[in-house]
Coordinates of C-alpha atoms in Angstrom, one line a residue:
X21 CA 165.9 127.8 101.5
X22 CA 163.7 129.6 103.8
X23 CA 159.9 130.3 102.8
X24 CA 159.5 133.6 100.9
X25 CA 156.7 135.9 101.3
X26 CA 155.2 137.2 97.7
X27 CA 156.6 140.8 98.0
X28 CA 160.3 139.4 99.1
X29 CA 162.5 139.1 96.4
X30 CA 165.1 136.6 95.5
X31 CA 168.6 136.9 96.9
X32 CA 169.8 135.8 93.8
X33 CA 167.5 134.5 91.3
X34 CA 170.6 132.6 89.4
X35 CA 171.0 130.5 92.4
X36 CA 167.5 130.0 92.6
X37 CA 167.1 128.4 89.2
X38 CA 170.5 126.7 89.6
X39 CA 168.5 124.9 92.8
X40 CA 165.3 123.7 91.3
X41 CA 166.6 120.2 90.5
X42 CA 166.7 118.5 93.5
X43 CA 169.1 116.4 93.0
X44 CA 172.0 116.0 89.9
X45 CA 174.6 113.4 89.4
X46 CA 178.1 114.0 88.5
X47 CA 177.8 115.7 85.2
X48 CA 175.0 118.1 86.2
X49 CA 172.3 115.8 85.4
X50 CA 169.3 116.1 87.3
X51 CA 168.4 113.0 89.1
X52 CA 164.8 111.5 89.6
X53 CA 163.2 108.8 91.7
X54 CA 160.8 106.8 89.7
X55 CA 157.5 106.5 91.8
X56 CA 156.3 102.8 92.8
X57 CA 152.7 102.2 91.9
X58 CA 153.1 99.5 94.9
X59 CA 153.4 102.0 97.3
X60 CA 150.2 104.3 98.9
X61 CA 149.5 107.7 97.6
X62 CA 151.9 110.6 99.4
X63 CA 153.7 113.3 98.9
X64 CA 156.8 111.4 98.0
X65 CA 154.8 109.1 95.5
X66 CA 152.2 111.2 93.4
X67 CA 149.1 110.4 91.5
X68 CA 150.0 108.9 88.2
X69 CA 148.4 110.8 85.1
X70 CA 145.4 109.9 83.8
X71 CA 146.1 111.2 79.9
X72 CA 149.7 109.3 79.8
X73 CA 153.2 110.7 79.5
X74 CA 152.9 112.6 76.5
X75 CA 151.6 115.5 78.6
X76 CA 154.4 115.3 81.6
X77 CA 156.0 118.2 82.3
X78 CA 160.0 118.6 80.7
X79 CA 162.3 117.4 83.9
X80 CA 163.5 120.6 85.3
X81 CA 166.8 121.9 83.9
X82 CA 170.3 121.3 85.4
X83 CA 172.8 123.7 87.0
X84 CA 174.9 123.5 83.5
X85 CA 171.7 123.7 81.2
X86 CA 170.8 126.7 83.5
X87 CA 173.8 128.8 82.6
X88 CA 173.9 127.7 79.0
X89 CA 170.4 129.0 79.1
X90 CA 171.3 132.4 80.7
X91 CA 174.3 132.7 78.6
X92 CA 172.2 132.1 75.0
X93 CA 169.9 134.7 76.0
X94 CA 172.5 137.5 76.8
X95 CA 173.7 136.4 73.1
X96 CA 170.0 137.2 71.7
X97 CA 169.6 140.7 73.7
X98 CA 173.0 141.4 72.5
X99 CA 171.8 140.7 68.9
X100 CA 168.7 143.1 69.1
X101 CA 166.5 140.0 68.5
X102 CA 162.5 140.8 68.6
X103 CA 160.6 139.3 71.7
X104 CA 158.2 137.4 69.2
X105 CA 161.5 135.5 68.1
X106 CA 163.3 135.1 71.1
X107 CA 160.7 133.1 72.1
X108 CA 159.7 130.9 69.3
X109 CA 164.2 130.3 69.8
X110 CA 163.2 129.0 73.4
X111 CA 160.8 127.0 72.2
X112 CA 163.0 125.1 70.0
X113 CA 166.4 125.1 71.8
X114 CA 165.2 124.9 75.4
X115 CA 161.9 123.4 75.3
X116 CA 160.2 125.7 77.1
X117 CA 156.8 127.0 76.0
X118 CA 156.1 129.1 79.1
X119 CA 156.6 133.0 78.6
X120 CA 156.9 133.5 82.1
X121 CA 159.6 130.7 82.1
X122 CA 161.4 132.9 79.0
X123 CA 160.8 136.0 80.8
X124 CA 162.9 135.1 83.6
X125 CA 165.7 134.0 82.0
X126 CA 165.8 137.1 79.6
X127 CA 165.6 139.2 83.2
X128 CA 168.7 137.3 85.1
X129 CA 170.6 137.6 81.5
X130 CA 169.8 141.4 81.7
X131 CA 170.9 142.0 85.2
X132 CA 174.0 139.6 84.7
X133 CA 174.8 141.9 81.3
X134 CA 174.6 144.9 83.4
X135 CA 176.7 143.7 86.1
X136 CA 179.1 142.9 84.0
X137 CA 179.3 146.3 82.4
X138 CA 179.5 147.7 85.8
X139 CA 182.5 145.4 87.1
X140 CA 183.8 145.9 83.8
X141 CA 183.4 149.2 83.1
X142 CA 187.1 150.1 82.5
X143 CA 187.8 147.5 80.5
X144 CA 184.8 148.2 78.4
X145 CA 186.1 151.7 78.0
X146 CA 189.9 150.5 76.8
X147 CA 187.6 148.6 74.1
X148 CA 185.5 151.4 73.1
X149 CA 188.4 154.0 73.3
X150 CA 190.9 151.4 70.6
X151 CA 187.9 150.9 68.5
X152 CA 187.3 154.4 67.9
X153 CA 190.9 155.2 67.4
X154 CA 190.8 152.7 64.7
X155 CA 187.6 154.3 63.2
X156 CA 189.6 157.4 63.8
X157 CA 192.5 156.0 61.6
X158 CA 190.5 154.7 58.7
X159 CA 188.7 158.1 58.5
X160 CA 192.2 160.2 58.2
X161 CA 193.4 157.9 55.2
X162 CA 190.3 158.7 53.4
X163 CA 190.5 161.9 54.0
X164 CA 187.3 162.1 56.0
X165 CA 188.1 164.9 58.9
X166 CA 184.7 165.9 60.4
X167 CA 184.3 162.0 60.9
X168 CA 187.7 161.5 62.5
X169 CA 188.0 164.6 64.9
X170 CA 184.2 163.3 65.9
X171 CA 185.8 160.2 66.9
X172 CA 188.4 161.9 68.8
X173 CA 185.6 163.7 70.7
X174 CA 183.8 160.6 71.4
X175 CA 187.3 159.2 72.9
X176 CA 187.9 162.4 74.9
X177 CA 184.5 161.9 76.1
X178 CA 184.7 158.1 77.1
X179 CA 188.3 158.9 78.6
X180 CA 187.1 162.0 80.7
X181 CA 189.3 164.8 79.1
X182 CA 186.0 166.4 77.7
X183 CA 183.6 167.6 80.2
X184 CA 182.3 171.3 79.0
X185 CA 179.7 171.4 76.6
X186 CA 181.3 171.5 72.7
X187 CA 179.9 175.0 72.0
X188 CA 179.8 178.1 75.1
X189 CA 176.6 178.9 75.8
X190 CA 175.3 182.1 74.4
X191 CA 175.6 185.1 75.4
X192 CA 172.3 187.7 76.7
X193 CA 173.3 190.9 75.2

């Protein structure tokens, strides 16, 4: 991947987080080299850590972990979950303490969610449209009629039938 200045964005940030193991195995697994003690000091062997391996960073996640942790976050924006609580759910199912870490997979879950309403706009509609025909339905049988012609507006709306406004506007006399 080519060098990046700071104001140039990502191509696609997905593929950018699907990339940061350098290497994975055949299940998705990212793959490490152990570093020999033997060997000098370089960039392909660093420093070893002074206060042990307690404090190591978490090896970065795989292309498979990567997606499961796009798709659980789409799941808790979908669910209306608070910020405070989405993270303390990272912490504990991903591992990652970092709210910048967090943040960026909550963005590339919301542009993925809106993509997908885009590309999927009409079948979105179909869903909304036999929903509220349901709603419709259930409002009839009990006899509820302000709630089921609202319904019917709503699909009239959502189908494009309905464009001028419900009431005309008023007159200057």
């Amino acid at each position: 991947m080519p060098p990046r200045t700071p104001n140039q964005a990502a191509a696609d940030p997905v593929e950018e987080l699907r990339s940061a193991a350098s290497a994975e195995d055949d299940n998705g697994q990212p793959l490490y080299e152990p570093t020999d003690p033997a060997r000098p000091i370089g960039h392909a062997n660093p420093p070893r850590r002074t206060r042990g391996l307690a404090l190591q960073p978490p090896p970065r996640p795989s292309r498979l972990e990567v997606e499961r942790r796009v798709a659980e976050a789409q799941l808790w924006i979908a669910q209306r979950v608070p910020l405070a609580l989405i993270a303390e759910k990272a912490r504990e199912s991903w591992g990652v303490k970092n709210t910048q870490t967090i943040n960026r997979y909550l963005n590339l879950a919301r542009e993925r969610m809106v993509e997908e309403l885009i590309s999927d706009r009409r079948r979105h509609q179909a869903e909304q449209i036999f929903a509220l025909n349901d709603c419709a339905r259930r409002a009839m049988d009990a006899e509820q009629f302000s709630a089921a012609v609202g319904a019917f507006r709503v699909i009239a709306e959502i189908g494009g039938l309905l464009r001028a406004p419900l009431k005309p506007p008023e007159s200057k006399s």
